[in-house]
XYZ file of C-alpha atoms in Angstrom:
773
model
C -0.037 -0.042 -0.051
C 1.291 3.356 -1.066
C 1.571 5.779 1.865
C 1.251 9.524 0.998
C 3.206 11.780 3.392
C 0.767 14.008 5.465
C 2.381 17.217 4.123
C 1.733 16.230 0.568
C -1.764 15.181 1.348
C -2.462 18.603 2.942
C -0.981 20.282 -0.089
C -3.115 18.249 -2.478
C -6.263 18.769 -0.470
C -5.640 22.540 -0.463
C -5.061 22.500 -4.201
C -8.447 20.961 -4.959
C -10.410 23.087 -2.467
C -12.600 25.912 -3.804
C -10.602 29.057 -3.711
C -13.622 30.940 -2.254
C -14.288 28.765 0.739
C -12.455 31.215 2.956
C -12.205 34.946 2.324
C -11.273 37.994 4.239
C -13.497 41.034 3.734
C -11.530 43.835 2.070
C -8.745 41.543 0.835
C -7.278 40.469 -2.447
C -6.754 36.711 -3.321
C -4.909 35.028 -6.141
C -7.150 34.546 -9.157
C -4.820 32.411 -11.195
C -3.277 32.966 -14.593
C -5.623 34.114 -17.381
C -3.257 32.868 -20.139
C -3.894 36.110 -22.061
C -4.046 39.656 -20.749
C -7.598 40.453 -19.872
C -8.398 43.458 -22.052
C -12.072 42.412 -22.231
C -14.250 40.155 -20.058
C -17.783 39.100 -19.548
C -19.615 36.583 -17.309
C -20.771 33.732 -19.573
C -22.589 31.729 -16.993
C -22.274 30.678 -13.315
C -19.091 28.727 -14.101
C -17.233 30.611 -16.764
C -15.774 34.088 -17.443
C -14.788 34.680 -21.123
C -11.627 36.784 -21.761
C -10.389 38.598 -24.881
C -7.091 40.239 -25.695
C -5.706 41.985 -28.606
C -3.681 39.892 -31.120
C -0.171 39.935 -29.621
C 2.681 37.672 -28.838
C 1.273 35.824 -25.810
C 3.218 32.683 -24.848
C -0.059 30.738 -24.619
C -0.828 29.188 -27.965
C -3.901 27.952 -29.715
C -4.297 26.506 -33.167
C -0.622 27.154 -33.952
C -0.544 30.879 -33.124
C -0.488 33.125 -29.995
C -3.798 33.072 -28.212
C -5.941 36.099 -27.639
C -9.044 34.366 -26.362
C -9.588 32.371 -23.146
C -12.215 30.972 -20.824
C -11.589 31.220 -17.014
C -13.214 28.819 -14.563
C -14.739 30.553 -11.595
C -14.314 27.627 -9.226
C -10.802 26.462 -10.193
C -9.346 29.799 -11.337
C -7.818 27.992 -14.202
C -7.979 29.339 -17.792
C -7.932 27.638 -21.178
C -7.219 29.227 -24.401
C -9.841 29.691 -27.156
C -9.341 30.366 -30.839
C -10.446 33.812 -32.073
C -9.830 34.453 -35.750
C -9.782 38.219 -36.001
C -7.983 41.007 -34.066
C -10.415 41.875 -31.299
C -8.195 44.866 -30.103
C -10.369 47.363 -28.375
C -13.747 46.009 -29.497
C -17.154 46.653 -28.000
C -19.550 43.915 -26.863
C -22.988 43.138 -25.422
C -25.298 40.323 -24.372
C -28.043 39.076 -26.514
C -31.620 38.275 -25.222
C -30.953 34.505 -25.172
C -27.810 34.711 -23.022
C -25.358 34.687 -25.894
C -22.716 37.446 -26.370
C -21.599 39.455 -29.351
C -18.516 41.565 -29.922
C -18.082 44.275 -32.655
C -15.055 45.544 -34.462
C -11.432 45.818 -33.442
C -8.284 46.486 -35.404
C -6.665 45.379 -38.557
C -4.360 42.410 -38.557
C -0.986 42.963 -36.783
C 2.271 41.039 -36.331
C 5.162 41.073 -34.030
C 5.797 44.347 -32.264
C 2.296 45.597 -33.234
C 3.533 46.193 -36.759
C 0.927 46.108 -39.572
C 0.243 42.583 -40.768
C 1.935 40.913 -43.645
C -1.077 41.043 -46.063
C -2.341 44.657 -46.578
C -5.813 45.756 -47.306
C -6.325 47.896 -50.422
C -6.148 51.078 -48.389
C -2.473 50.368 -47.440
C -3.088 51.506 -43.966
C -4.345 48.228 -42.427
C -3.872 44.610 -42.980
C -6.279 41.716 -43.715
C -4.011 39.003 -42.227
C -0.580 38.392 -40.693
C 1.411 35.361 -41.469
C 3.100 35.087 -38.035
C 0.357 35.857 -35.616
C -2.256 34.537 -38.011
C -4.854 37.092 -37.081
C -7.396 38.449 -39.549
C -8.670 42.017 -39.782
C -11.266 42.497 -37.053
C -12.296 46.105 -37.800
C -15.741 45.081 -39.105
C -16.066 41.714 -37.413
C -19.178 40.577 -35.573
C -18.256 37.592 -33.293
C -20.814 35.460 -31.530
C -20.445 33.124 -28.616
C -22.816 30.733 -26.900
C -21.506 30.339 -23.337
C -21.026 26.690 -22.359
C -20.629 24.981 -18.933
C -18.699 21.997 -17.718
C -21.458 19.647 -18.797
C -20.962 20.691 -22.448
C -18.327 19.569 -24.887
C -16.019 22.567 -25.225
C -14.434 20.994 -28.214
C -17.644 21.462 -30.074
C -17.722 24.325 -32.479
C -20.973 25.515 -30.829
C -18.999 26.204 -27.591
C -16.392 28.224 -29.491
C -16.380 31.742 -30.963
C -18.001 32.216 -34.370
C -15.708 34.707 -35.986
C -15.835 35.126 -39.791
C -16.375 38.643 -41.191
C -16.853 37.144 -44.692
C -20.118 35.824 -43.340
C -21.132 38.398 -40.789
C -19.769 41.887 -40.380
C -20.670 45.487 -39.721
C -21.098 48.160 -42.440
C -18.222 50.241 -41.116
C -14.866 49.772 -39.558
C -15.132 50.435 -35.912
C -12.391 50.521 -33.286
C -13.284 51.796 -29.789
C -17.054 51.813 -30.569
C -19.778 51.627 -28.021
C -22.606 49.145 -27.895
C -25.878 49.471 -25.942
C -28.935 47.125 -25.894
C -32.319 48.538 -26.672
C -35.603 47.444 -25.130
C -36.248 44.864 -27.952
C -32.893 43.226 -27.427
C -31.337 44.787 -30.594
C -28.145 46.756 -30.171
C -26.940 50.093 -31.234
C -23.311 50.403 -32.187
C -21.843 53.934 -31.975
C -18.897 55.671 -33.443
C -15.292 54.555 -33.405
C -11.839 55.005 -35.210
C -11.360 53.690 -38.705
C -7.788 52.499 -37.881
C -7.166 54.335 -34.610
C -4.757 56.378 -32.661
C -4.459 58.130 -29.296
C -7.505 60.389 -29.779
C -10.003 60.522 -32.724
C -8.794 63.674 -34.515
C -6.093 65.321 -36.508
C -4.715 68.604 -35.200
C -5.536 71.237 -36.211
C -8.998 69.806 -36.386
C -10.258 71.143 -39.689
C -12.396 68.106 -40.692
C -14.207 67.049 -37.507
C -16.784 64.890 -39.286
C -14.510 62.662 -41.266
C -10.861 63.462 -40.200
C -9.792 62.602 -43.660
C -11.371 59.263 -43.447
C -9.954 58.410 -39.978
C -13.059 58.865 -37.886
C -16.281 56.808 -38.044
C -18.809 59.316 -36.696
C -21.835 57.057 -37.496
C -24.095 54.592 -35.876
C -25.706 51.324 -36.966
C -27.760 48.586 -35.542
C -27.505 44.875 -34.882
C -29.474 43.298 -36.445
C -29.311 45.859 -39.160
C -32.071 48.464 -39.441
C -30.680 50.076 -42.564
C -27.576 51.984 -43.580
C -25.176 53.409 -41.067
C -26.221 56.995 -40.193
C -24.139 60.066 -39.322
C -24.452 60.989 -35.635
C -23.956 64.718 -35.287
C -23.044 64.500 -31.552
C -19.934 62.569 -32.545
C -18.937 65.426 -34.881
C -19.420 67.930 -32.090
C -17.291 65.878 -29.744
C -14.598 65.196 -32.373
C -11.480 63.723 -30.906
C -12.765 62.751 -27.459
C -15.549 60.393 -28.568
C -14.205 56.937 -28.332
C -16.157 54.409 -26.230
C -18.864 57.060 -25.689
C -20.845 56.534 -22.422
C -24.246 55.308 -23.500
C -27.246 54.366 -21.372
C -30.816 53.452 -22.531
C -33.388 55.554 -20.711
C -36.859 54.428 -19.693
C -38.380 56.519 -22.555
C -36.395 54.492 -25.106
C -34.074 57.426 -25.813
C -30.414 57.111 -25.070
C -28.231 59.219 -22.812
C -24.892 59.829 -24.520
C -21.805 61.560 -23.078
C -18.450 62.255 -24.653
C -15.827 65.022 -24.391
C -17.600 67.483 -22.145
C -20.916 67.323 -24.015
C -24.140 65.474 -23.206
C -27.189 64.617 -25.205
C -30.408 62.738 -24.977
C -30.795 60.911 -28.320
C -33.630 59.208 -30.104
C -31.747 56.633 -32.207
C -34.754 55.587 -34.228
C -35.280 59.176 -35.603
C -31.723 60.318 -35.100
C -32.949 63.389 -33.158
C -30.834 64.911 -30.399
C -31.845 66.980 -27.351
C -28.727 68.793 -25.872
C -28.256 68.403 -22.194
C -25.848 70.519 -19.975
C -22.111 70.171 -20.458
C -19.985 68.328 -18.001
C -18.895 70.663 -15.244
C -15.239 71.762 -14.648
C -14.195 70.591 -18.159
C -13.535 67.037 -16.892
C -13.464 64.470 -19.636
C -14.687 60.899 -18.804
C -14.481 58.996 -22.004
C -11.421 57.143 -23.308
C -8.569 58.071 -22.954
C -9.522 60.136 -19.895
C -11.432 57.044 -18.773
C -13.359 58.137 -15.734
C -15.414 55.637 -13.711
C -19.044 55.858 -14.975
C -22.165 53.760 -13.956
C -25.929 54.047 -13.678
C -26.921 54.053 -9.988
C -29.042 51.131 -8.836
C -32.668 51.243 -10.040
C -34.875 50.980 -7.088
C -38.742 51.040 -6.410
C -38.552 53.743 -3.917
C -37.953 56.460 -6.584
C -39.918 54.719 -9.326
C -36.704 53.341 -10.970
C -35.367 56.876 -11.688
C -32.185 56.603 -13.773
C -29.233 58.539 -12.542
C -25.717 58.342 -14.012
C -22.615 58.763 -11.828
C -19.320 60.155 -13.303
C -16.198 60.137 -11.247
C -12.535 60.813 -12.114
C -11.059 61.225 -15.566
C -9.007 64.421 -16.325
C -9.507 68.071 -17.040
C -6.490 68.466 -19.357
C -6.877 71.454 -21.634
C -7.926 70.752 -25.289
C -4.569 71.564 -26.729
C -2.915 68.951 -24.447
C -4.778 66.011 -25.961
C -2.787 66.139 -29.229
C -4.123 63.995 -32.001
C -4.140 60.538 -33.483
C -0.378 60.271 -33.190
C 0.226 61.202 -29.545
C -0.654 63.512 -26.631
C 0.975 66.945 -26.834
C 2.080 66.825 -23.107
C 3.660 64.409 -20.726
C 0.312 63.073 -19.463
C 1.879 61.005 -16.656
C 2.719 64.334 -14.933
C -0.846 65.594 -15.111
C -2.991 64.619 -11.991
C -6.278 62.822 -12.649
C -9.490 64.423 -11.385
C -11.275 63.352 -8.267
C -14.457 65.179 -9.246
C -17.797 63.288 -9.210
C -21.018 64.458 -10.877
C -24.520 62.972 -11.017
C -27.181 63.571 -13.630
C -30.720 62.354 -13.962
C -31.444 62.734 -17.767
C -35.185 62.316 -17.547
C -36.259 63.679 -14.091
C -39.921 63.465 -13.017
C -39.887 67.158 -12.262
C -37.623 69.981 -13.504
C -34.899 69.984 -16.105
C -31.868 67.678 -16.259
C -28.732 69.078 -14.568
C -25.416 67.861 -13.321
C -25.205 67.759 -9.501
C -21.943 67.979 -7.654
C -21.273 64.731 -5.681
C -18.627 63.883 -3.195
C -15.167 63.842 -4.527
C -13.338 60.511 -4.752
C -10.759 59.759 -2.085
C -8.051 60.338 -4.743
C -7.940 61.279 -8.419
C -8.176 58.330 -10.757
C -7.891 57.799 -14.453
C -9.048 54.402 -15.588
C -11.033 53.780 -12.422
C -13.901 51.325 -12.944
C -17.206 50.992 -11.109
C -18.587 47.670 -10.238
C -22.227 47.662 -8.888
C -22.404 45.314 -5.884
C -25.508 43.346 -5.006
C -25.962 45.382 -1.916
C -26.515 48.463 -4.039
C -23.099 50.051 -3.283
C -20.479 50.772 -5.987
C -16.930 49.570 -5.864
C -14.276 51.508 -7.776
C -11.096 49.582 -8.601
C -7.997 50.030 -10.722
C -6.563 53.083 -12.375
C -3.725 55.650 -11.817
C -3.254 58.958 -10.033
C -1.857 60.671 -13.123
C -2.222 60.711 -16.835
C -4.568 58.913 -19.199
C -5.248 55.594 -20.914
C -3.464 54.729 -24.095
C 0.124 54.036 -24.779
C 2.844 55.747 -26.790
C 6.497 55.817 -27.599
C 6.665 59.611 -27.515
C 4.724 62.733 -26.639
C 4.919 66.389 -27.782
C 7.365 66.942 -24.975
C 9.255 63.657 -24.804
C 10.318 62.961 -28.277
C 12.032 59.489 -27.996
C 11.012 56.244 -26.440
C 14.293 55.987 -24.482
C 13.223 59.091 -22.535
C 9.829 57.751 -21.600
C 9.918 57.198 -17.831
C 7.191 54.567 -17.686
C 7.819 52.685 -20.945
C 4.855 53.184 -23.292
C 2.461 53.962 -20.446
C 0.823 57.394 -20.477
C -0.274 57.035 -16.890
C 1.602 56.693 -13.589
C 0.900 56.181 -9.932
C -1.233 53.015 -9.876
C -4.011 53.124 -7.343
C -4.208 49.677 -5.774
C -6.675 50.345 -3.011
C -10.408 49.959 -3.993
C -12.985 52.415 -2.629
C -16.621 52.025 -1.850
C -19.389 54.496 -2.863
C -22.716 54.362 -1.056
C -25.353 56.284 -3.119
C -27.736 56.315 -0.151
C -25.360 57.860 2.343
C -25.603 61.553 3.226
C -23.468 63.953 1.107
C -19.909 64.111 2.599
C -20.157 60.478 3.717
C -20.417 58.482 0.540
C -16.860 57.221 0.073
C -14.826 54.950 2.098
C -11.917 52.426 1.904
C -11.410 51.488 5.641
C -10.084 47.993 5.977
C -9.294 47.464 2.296
C -6.057 45.963 1.258
C -3.877 47.454 -1.387
C -2.967 45.356 -4.382
C 0.642 45.395 -5.481
C -0.301 44.741 -9.077
C -0.535 47.768 -11.273
C -3.874 47.920 -13.050
C -3.582 50.617 -15.666
C -4.496 50.610 -19.413
C -6.261 47.533 -20.573
C -7.353 46.384 -17.172
C -10.794 44.956 -16.516
C -13.083 43.867 -13.580
C -16.495 42.288 -13.132
C -18.828 40.884 -10.495
C -18.702 37.075 -9.945
C -21.719 35.024 -8.887
C -20.568 34.800 -5.250
C -20.457 38.599 -4.979
C -16.642 38.852 -5.225
C -14.968 40.963 -7.915
C -12.614 39.591 -10.425
C -9.800 41.985 -11.521
C -7.445 41.171 -14.348
C -5.433 42.614 -17.175
C -3.275 45.646 -17.519
C -1.031 46.075 -20.662
C 0.053 49.618 -21.601
C 2.215 48.063 -24.284
C 1.946 47.696 -28.076
C 2.964 43.983 -27.731
C 3.762 41.670 -24.939
C 6.350 43.275 -22.724
C 7.240 41.493 -19.442
C 10.134 43.626 -18.443
C 8.942 47.222 -18.662
C 7.735 49.314 -15.708
C 4.147 48.358 -16.242
C 4.308 44.982 -17.859
C 1.793 42.844 -19.721
C -0.163 41.280 -16.854
C -1.691 37.793 -16.840
C -2.342 37.463 -13.020
C -5.932 37.783 -11.970
C -7.055 38.747 -8.478
C -10.270 38.336 -6.560
C -11.363 41.190 -4.279
C -13.756 40.439 -1.474
C -16.159 43.299 -0.519
C -17.045 44.155 3.075
C -20.038 41.711 3.107
C -17.586 38.827 3.119
C -17.044 39.344 6.818
C -20.420 37.690 7.383
C -20.129 34.085 8.570
C -23.445 33.136 7.014
C -25.058 34.059 3.764
C -28.723 33.712 2.652
C -29.680 30.402 1.121
C -32.391 30.941 -1.446
C -34.716 28.457 -3.260
C -37.398 28.949 -5.874
C -35.425 31.213 -8.198
C -37.197 31.130 -11.565
C -35.466 30.568 -14.894
C -36.899 33.635 -16.449
C -38.208 37.052 -15.362
C -41.081 38.753 -17.286
C -41.958 42.406 -17.707
C -44.997 42.646 -15.438
C -47.128 39.696 -14.729
C -47.818 37.374 -11.666
C -45.251 37.636 -8.858
C -43.144 34.624 -7.781
C -42.056 33.332 -4.378
C -38.535 32.854 -2.999
C -37.818 30.959 0.237
C -35.127 32.012 2.618
C -34.121 29.294 5.084
C -34.042 30.049 8.837
C -30.305 29.267 8.938
C -29.611 32.128 6.568
C -29.601 34.798 9.250
C -29.722 35.360 13.071
C -31.916 37.453 15.252
C -35.398 38.610 14.558
C -37.157 36.968 11.516
C -39.239 40.157 11.029
C -36.160 42.337 10.913
C -34.460 40.076 8.518
C -37.489 39.952 6.267
C -37.870 43.736 6.335
C -34.209 44.157 5.339
C -34.510 41.695 2.405
C -33.931 42.960 -1.084
C -34.074 41.013 -4.443
C -31.912 42.438 -7.225
C -31.076 41.627 -10.774
C -27.462 42.440 -11.686
C -25.896 42.427 -15.090
C -22.212 42.945 -15.090
C -22.000 43.827 -18.813
C -19.097 43.736 -21.269
C -16.036 45.073 -19.460
C -13.193 46.866 -21.213
C -11.199 50.034 -20.806
C -12.506 50.892 -17.350
C -16.124 50.634 -18.359
C -18.816 47.913 -18.288
C -21.107 48.307 -21.218
C -24.636 47.245 -20.318
C -23.950 47.072 -16.506
C -27.195 47.615 -14.441
C -28.706 46.681 -11.125
C -32.481 46.535 -10.786
C -34.160 46.022 -7.416
C -37.442 44.081 -7.716
C -40.285 45.109 -5.515
C -41.167 42.477 -2.789
C -43.273 41.790 0.287
C -42.809 38.852 2.617
C -44.438 36.285 4.901
C -42.520 35.234 8.063
C -43.214 31.706 9.163
C -43.074 30.513 12.756
C -40.227 28.131 11.935
C -38.082 31.100 10.992
C -38.182 30.601 7.329
C -39.211 33.532 5.158
C -41.129 33.686 1.887
C -40.416 36.661 -0.254
C -43.277 37.604 -2.661
C -41.388 39.156 -5.549
C -42.651 41.301 -8.375
C -41.581 40.698 -11.935
C -39.497 43.340 -13.617
C -41.245 46.667 -14.255
C -43.582 46.484 -17.339
C -41.027 48.467 -19.428
C -38.099 46.648 -21.082
C -36.174 49.892 -21.464
C -35.508 49.982 -17.694
C -33.668 46.628 -17.699
C -33.140 45.280 -21.217
C -33.807 41.633 -22.072
C -30.972 39.134 -21.612
C -28.974 37.307 -18.886
C -28.715 38.553 -15.280
C -27.824 37.335 -11.785
C -30.521 37.289 -9.136
C -29.271 38.091 -5.526
C -31.150 38.159 -2.301
C -29.661 40.208 0.426
C -30.501 39.961 4.150
C -29.045 42.701 6.350
C -26.917 43.703 3.359
C -25.373 40.259 2.976
C -26.016 38.780 -0.495
C -26.795 35.244 -1.397
C -24.916 33.585 -4.307
C -26.241 34.834 -7.547
C -28.325 32.653 -9.846
C -28.162 33.341 -13.490
C -31.570 33.637 -15.342
C -33.022 35.273 -18.447
C -34.957 38.556 -18.303
C -37.619 38.702 -21.027
C -38.661 36.044 -23.418
C -35.175 35.206 -24.732
C -35.951 36.380 -28.239
C -35.035 39.398 -30.287
C -38.096 41.689 -30.757
C -40.693 43.559 -28.891
C -40.951 41.986 -25.379
C -44.275 40.890 -23.965
C -45.438 43.340 -21.383
C -48.058 42.574 -18.742
C -49.623 44.635 -15.988
C -47.331 45.471 -13.076
C -47.234 42.713 -10.451
C -49.689 42.942 -7.496
C -48.044 41.833 -4.247
C -49.749 40.506 -1.155
C -49.384 42.380 2.148
C -46.475 41.392 4.287
C -47.095 38.956 7.203
C -44.951 39.014 10.347
C -44.460 36.508 13.099
C -44.248 37.460 16.768
C -41.750 34.765 17.759
C -39.720 33.647 14.689
C -35.930 34.004 14.758
C -33.134 32.830 12.584
C -30.927 29.973 13.603
C -27.631 31.187 12.123
C -24.774 32.512 14.195
C -23.662 36.048 13.344
C -24.983 36.530 9.833
C -25.568 40.164 10.440
C -22.320 41.987 9.774
C -22.941 44.224 12.773
C -22.516 41.099 14.844
C -19.248 39.936 13.212
C -15.688 41.133 13.093
C -13.244 41.702 10.310
C -11.298 38.513 10.815
C -11.316 35.672 8.247
C -14.622 33.876 8.128
C -15.970 31.074 6.085
C -17.961 32.274 3.016
C -20.054 30.313 0.764
C -18.410 29.110 -2.381
C -19.505 30.210 -5.844
C -22.757 28.697 -7.062
C -21.819 26.027 -9.491
C -25.196 25.116 -11.088
C -25.188 24.655 -14.870
C -26.266 27.669 -16.907
C -29.950 28.423 -16.077
C -31.069 24.856 -16.242
C -30.955 24.582 -19.984
C -32.368 27.884 -20.846
C -29.906 28.205 -23.751
C -31.231 24.947 -25.118
C -34.803 25.818 -24.332
C -34.683 28.950 -26.249
C -32.447 27.540 -29.053
C -29.283 29.488 -28.200
C -27.625 28.701 -31.531
C -30.894 28.975 -33.506
C -31.353 32.574 -32.376
C -27.822 33.397 -33.771
C -28.819 31.879 -37.142
C -32.104 33.688 -36.999
C -30.449 36.989 -36.251
C -28.224 36.580 -39.269
C -31.322 35.757 -41.304
C -33.028 38.842 -39.957
C -30.063 40.942 -40.917
C -29.905 39.554 -44.385
C -33.634 39.593 -44.969
C -33.760 43.245 -44.001
C -30.749 44.018 -46.291
C -32.471 42.199 -49.180
C -35.631 44.213 -48.687
C -33.686 47.499 -48.345
C -31.582 46.730 -51.359
C -34.623 46.068 -53.563
C -32.561 43.925 -55.895
C -31.731 40.318 -56.427
C -29.312 38.445 -54.161
C -25.741 37.994 -55.289
C -23.541 34.996 -54.310
C -21.546 35.402 -51.130
C -18.012 36.387 -51.967
C -15.323 35.534 -49.429
C -11.633 34.851 -49.317
C -10.104 32.863 -51.989
C -9.038 29.432 -50.827
C -5.549 29.849 -52.157
C -2.842 30.120 -49.495
C -1.357 33.530 -48.890
C 2.275 33.776 -49.719
C 4.416 35.639 -47.220
C 5.933 38.852 -48.421
C 9.624 38.957 -48.920
C 9.592 42.380 -47.217
C 9.714 42.597 -43.476
C 6.923 44.197 -41.329
C 6.158 47.709 -42.236
C 8.599 49.989 -40.267
C 7.605 52.586 -37.827
C 6.578 56.006 -39.103
C 9.372 58.409 -39.765
C 7.295 61.310 -38.664
C 7.078 59.961 -35.148
C 7.266 56.802 -33.111
C 4.098 57.208 -31.091
C 1.593 54.855 -29.626
C -0.578 52.450 -31.511
C 2.281 51.375 -33.775
C -0.064 48.865 -35.552
C -2.162 51.672 -36.752
C 0.499 53.455 -38.834
C -1.727 56.499 -38.184
C -0.244 59.803 -39.464
C -1.728 63.164 -39.894
C -1.555 62.128 -43.578
C -4.957 60.370 -42.958
C -6.412 63.012 -45.303
C -5.111 60.713 -48.094
C -7.164 57.814 -46.787
C -9.981 56.439 -48.906
C -12.303 54.864 -46.377
C -14.931 54.040 -48.982
C -12.794 52.045 -51.320
C -14.746 49.046 -52.635
C -12.940 45.635 -53.013
C -14.607 42.577 -54.447
C -11.876 40.243 -53.267
C -11.099 41.412 -49.701
C -13.184 39.914 -46.917
C -15.346 42.992 -46.346
C -17.790 44.844 -48.524
C -18.435 48.566 -48.534
C -21.901 50.063 -48.613
C -22.202 50.116 -52.396
C -24.739 52.875 -52.064
C -27.618 50.432 -51.573
C -27.584 49.573 -47.946
C -26.827 45.951 -48.787
C -23.254 44.648 -48.773
C -22.556 41.776 -51.095
C -21.059 39.747 -48.227
C -24.522 39.835 -46.614
C -26.451 38.121 -49.351
C -27.520 34.700 -50.257
C -28.040 33.152 -46.851
C -31.361 31.811 -45.585
C -33.019 32.366 -42.194
C -31.826 28.820 -41.251
C -28.191 29.596 -41.900
C -25.982 28.198 -39.074
C -22.771 30.349 -38.819
C -21.043 27.561 -36.746
C -21.225 25.329 -39.827
C -19.383 27.824 -42.157
C -16.041 27.133 -43.854
C -13.279 28.533 -41.771
C -11.615 31.750 -43.033
C -8.404 31.459 -45.031
C -5.902 34.196 -45.866
C -6.522 35.713 -49.220
C -4.046 34.915 -52.001
C -3.680 38.533 -53.135
C -1.431 40.859 -51.188
C 0.162 44.249 -51.618
C 3.177 45.692 -49.953
C 4.716 49.168 -49.789
């Protein structure tokens, strides 16, 4: 019989234990290696987080090339690489009504050192493919993913990314675009760079609408609702309009903020209503990258929508420079600590910015995470500078003189801070008892809420390609931060969570066991809240689509100490909380349960069924009932390490994806897009034209060298002020993308039926034609 030494047995047992079985409130824990630097993340289900990176020289390999896709397991903290075909560098993304996810755009193909790829597009300023990194041009790509769980076969194509712009693509090249879901589950995609740069303008800015073909100041829809249309607000905010902050309002209009301007926008009619400018000249969009979030939507104020802006920078306009680089040494310029609130559609009066409490310190690239207790956690960022990277500025002319490598920020802020929107003014910020991370989380960092209520923090890579030796290196290490409610020794245990939530309709019941709390059952029931939380698509210090909605509830306290919560469905207005996946949490005395993933709405694209608002029974109390837990109320506990419930590990919403035909909806979406384009075109379908199947021959020339005009950031973009020579509307019948052709129907979007399954398509191959300078 083989005897295992006790020390080895203990080590082995520790290695297989859930990493969240023990947690210290306010602390950081090791989150493992993400394999790729986490530029983008989203929660796929209760088991998996999906991660995306730009195409770069990561050591992790997949399909014979560096990986820039991965899936991270919430319970083991282990990551596995995934194959993504196109360069997803600085894309946008969003959920779909059935729980699938989609990403939009990115950058052209790049190779080693971020140089332009080996196979140029006809414009000569971007590449369609690179022979070393084997990435395709992602600037028009629409990528789809159906999240899978451990019970699925991850080797199946239907658990992998569908990524083929010859089959499915946007009308325009979009880098740093924004995406926001509408009340019917469709998405609006806003703005972006054509090929990119530091900010979205030339200087002097004599062509704010087009920037010589470098700016994409338009919007389009997914599924398509017609041709891409100019958005005048983007012209007004020229330069500082990347990743515009966009929130759907209850009216169906969108609140949009960029540069220092604000607008309420009806996307259907493309009508704008100007709102007040941002006070104090503080910019919050990329690359200022302030922390921005919608405050929790709660019944007590009839789900009034208020947006909170914190941090960013008040650099003067001339300091921002242009596509090539900033005009000043940004790392010497302090970030703002200013915070502002605005309610775009107030019940009474006119919208106006309201001064809020300053942050505890200035932050650029700070990121808000809405916690299930209704508070907002800000993580990551720096004390000085901006997002972006560069190899020079207007004041520092050579890379060798750059004090922080390519980083345009300095002074990493490693201590999170907590904002309480219900606290009195002057008392809303705190960080007492929070540890400070020693990992710099600057440009290309990300964070999101996990189902157990902890916060995953990952990424940071202010470098054009992988650099492990610079001041702020490419970072693969993830961390888990445990908010203050992890000091509770007991968490609510909830049963009866439905698989779907409707807009209005009959209420549903949840049961809270008596061992979920201590003390008076009546007090526990009165403290109970039920919330839906969607973490959104996280990138560049923002979480597109992030919202928290509190559902109305009453309760019945039973003599055995158990509590039944009678819970209203979502308000009968899908604009308040758009259809799609969300976590349901129940809190007792501010301590959340584990979140359970469900679907809000009917899981389909289109107008959502709306019923009358839920009518709840009166609350019923018990004179004698108490909870049987020991110290579940945080006021009865201390800050020492306590046992915390592990992450909920149930399979994704009990087969909801299968029940609503997760893959079928993707095929149907493509069919809808194509059918609309066929109707709009008013002409016969033409055959789908994709890449030639012939292999691409590598050019004898090396990668295109750095610009001789400067050696600034975003080397892959080769973006000069000579962008006036660009021809963004060149039509090619052999490259993977199709331009508008003046009809609203691209030839790449024709000839497919409603039943088309993108996962069965032929994989992309590099085109045989190429051009080199």
